[in-house]
Short mmCIF file of C-alpha atoms in Angstrom, two decimals:
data_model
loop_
_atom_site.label_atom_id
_atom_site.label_comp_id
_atom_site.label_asym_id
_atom_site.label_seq_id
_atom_site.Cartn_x
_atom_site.Cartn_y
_atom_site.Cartn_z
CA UNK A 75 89.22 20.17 41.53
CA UNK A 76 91.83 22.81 40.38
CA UNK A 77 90.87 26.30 40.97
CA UNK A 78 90.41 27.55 37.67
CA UNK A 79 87.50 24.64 37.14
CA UNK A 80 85.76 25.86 40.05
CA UNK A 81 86.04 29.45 38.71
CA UNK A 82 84.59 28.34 35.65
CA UNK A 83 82.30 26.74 38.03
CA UNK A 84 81.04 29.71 39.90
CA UNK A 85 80.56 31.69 36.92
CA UNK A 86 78.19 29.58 35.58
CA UNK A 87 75.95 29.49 38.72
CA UNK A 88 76.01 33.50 39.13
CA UNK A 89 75.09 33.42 35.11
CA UNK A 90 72.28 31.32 35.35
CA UNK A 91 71.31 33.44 38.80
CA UNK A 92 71.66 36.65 36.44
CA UNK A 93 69.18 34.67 34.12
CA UNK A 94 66.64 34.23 36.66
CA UNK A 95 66.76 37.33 37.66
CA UNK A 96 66.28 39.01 34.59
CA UNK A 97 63.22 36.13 33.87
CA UNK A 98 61.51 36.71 36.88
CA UNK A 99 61.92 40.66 37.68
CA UNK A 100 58.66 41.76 36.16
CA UNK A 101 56.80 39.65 38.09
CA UNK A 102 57.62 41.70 41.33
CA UNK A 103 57.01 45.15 42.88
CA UNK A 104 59.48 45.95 45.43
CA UNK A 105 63.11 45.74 45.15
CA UNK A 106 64.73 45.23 48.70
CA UNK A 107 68.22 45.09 49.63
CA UNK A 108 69.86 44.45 52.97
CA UNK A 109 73.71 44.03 53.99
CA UNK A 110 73.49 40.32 53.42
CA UNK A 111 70.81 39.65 50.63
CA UNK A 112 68.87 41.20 47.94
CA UNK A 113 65.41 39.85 47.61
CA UNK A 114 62.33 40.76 45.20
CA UNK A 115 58.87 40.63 46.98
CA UNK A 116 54.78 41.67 45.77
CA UNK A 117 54.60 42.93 49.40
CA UNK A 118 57.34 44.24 52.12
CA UNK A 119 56.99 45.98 55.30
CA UNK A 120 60.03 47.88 57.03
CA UNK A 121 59.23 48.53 60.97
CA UNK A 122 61.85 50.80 63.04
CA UNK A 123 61.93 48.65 66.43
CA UNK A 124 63.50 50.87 68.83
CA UNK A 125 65.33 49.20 72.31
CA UNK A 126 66.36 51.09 75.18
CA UNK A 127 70.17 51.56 73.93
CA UNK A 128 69.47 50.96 70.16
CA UNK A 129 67.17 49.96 67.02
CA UNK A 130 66.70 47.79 64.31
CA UNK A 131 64.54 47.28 61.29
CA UNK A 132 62.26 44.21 61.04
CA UNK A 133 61.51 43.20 57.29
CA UNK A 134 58.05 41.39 56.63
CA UNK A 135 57.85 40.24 53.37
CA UNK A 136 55.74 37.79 50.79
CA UNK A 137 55.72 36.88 47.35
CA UNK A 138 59.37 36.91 47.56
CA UNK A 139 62.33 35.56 45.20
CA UNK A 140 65.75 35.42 46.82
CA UNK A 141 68.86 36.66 44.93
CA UNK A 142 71.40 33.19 46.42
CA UNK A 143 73.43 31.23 44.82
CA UNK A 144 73.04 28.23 46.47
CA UNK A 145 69.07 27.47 47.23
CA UNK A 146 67.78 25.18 45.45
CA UNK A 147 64.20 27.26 45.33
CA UNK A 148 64.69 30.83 45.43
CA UNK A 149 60.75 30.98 45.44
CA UNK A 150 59.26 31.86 49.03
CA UNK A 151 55.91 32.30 50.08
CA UNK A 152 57.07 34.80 53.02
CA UNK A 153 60.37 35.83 54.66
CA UNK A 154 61.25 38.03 57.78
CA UNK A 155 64.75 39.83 58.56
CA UNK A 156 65.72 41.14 61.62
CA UNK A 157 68.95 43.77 60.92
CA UNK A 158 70.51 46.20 62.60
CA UNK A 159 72.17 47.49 59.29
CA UNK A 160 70.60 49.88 56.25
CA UNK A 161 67.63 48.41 54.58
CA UNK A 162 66.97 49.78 51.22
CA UNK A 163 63.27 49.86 49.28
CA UNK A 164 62.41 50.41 45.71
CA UNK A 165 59.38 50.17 44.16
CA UNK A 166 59.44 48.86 40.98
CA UNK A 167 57.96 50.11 37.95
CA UNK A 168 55.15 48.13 36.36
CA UNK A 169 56.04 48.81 33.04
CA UNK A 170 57.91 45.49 31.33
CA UNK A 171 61.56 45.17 32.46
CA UNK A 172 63.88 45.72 29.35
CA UNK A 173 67.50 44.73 29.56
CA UNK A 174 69.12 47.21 27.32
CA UNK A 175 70.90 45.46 24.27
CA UNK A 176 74.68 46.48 24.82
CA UNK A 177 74.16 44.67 28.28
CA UNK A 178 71.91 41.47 26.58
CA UNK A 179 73.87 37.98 27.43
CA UNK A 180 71.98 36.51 24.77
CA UNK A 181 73.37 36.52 21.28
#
């Protein structure tokens, strides 16, 4: 497989990731983001667990959809994440997502 075939490749999957996304997004409340994935969830809880030289954050969440390439189901009925890295929270608004036209992929 020459490179430019598995470019083309790629792009597709991240498109029809995008897709998703964009699909699914109103279905969710909370937006969370750590260094290594970016998940939606109905429900997330963010605990500070402090050790004698350090801390982390533990991540409880359910209802989740995970932003990855490569699952097969990006559907999950819970998921935990232990990280000693920033976790970031947004609540999401319940009014219906909108993708603004200039930035529509359909035509």
């Amino acid at each position: 497989m020459d490179d430019e075939v598995f470019e083309d490749y790629d792009r597709e999957l991240e498109l029809a990731l995008y897709r998703e996304y964009r699909d699914v997004v109103s279905q969710f409340q909370y937006v969370i983001e750590t260094e290594r994935r970016f998940y939606l969830a109905n429900e997330v809880n963010v605990v500070r667990r402090d050790t004698e030289h350090d801390f982390y954050f533990e991540i409880s969440m359910s209802d989740v959809w995970v932003w990855d390439i490569y699952r097969a189901d990006r559907f999950v009925k819970a998921v935990r994440v232990l990280t000693f890295k920033d976790v970031n929270v947004e609540e999401l608004s319940r009014r219906d997502f909108h993708l603004p036209e200039e930035l529509s992929l359909d035509s």
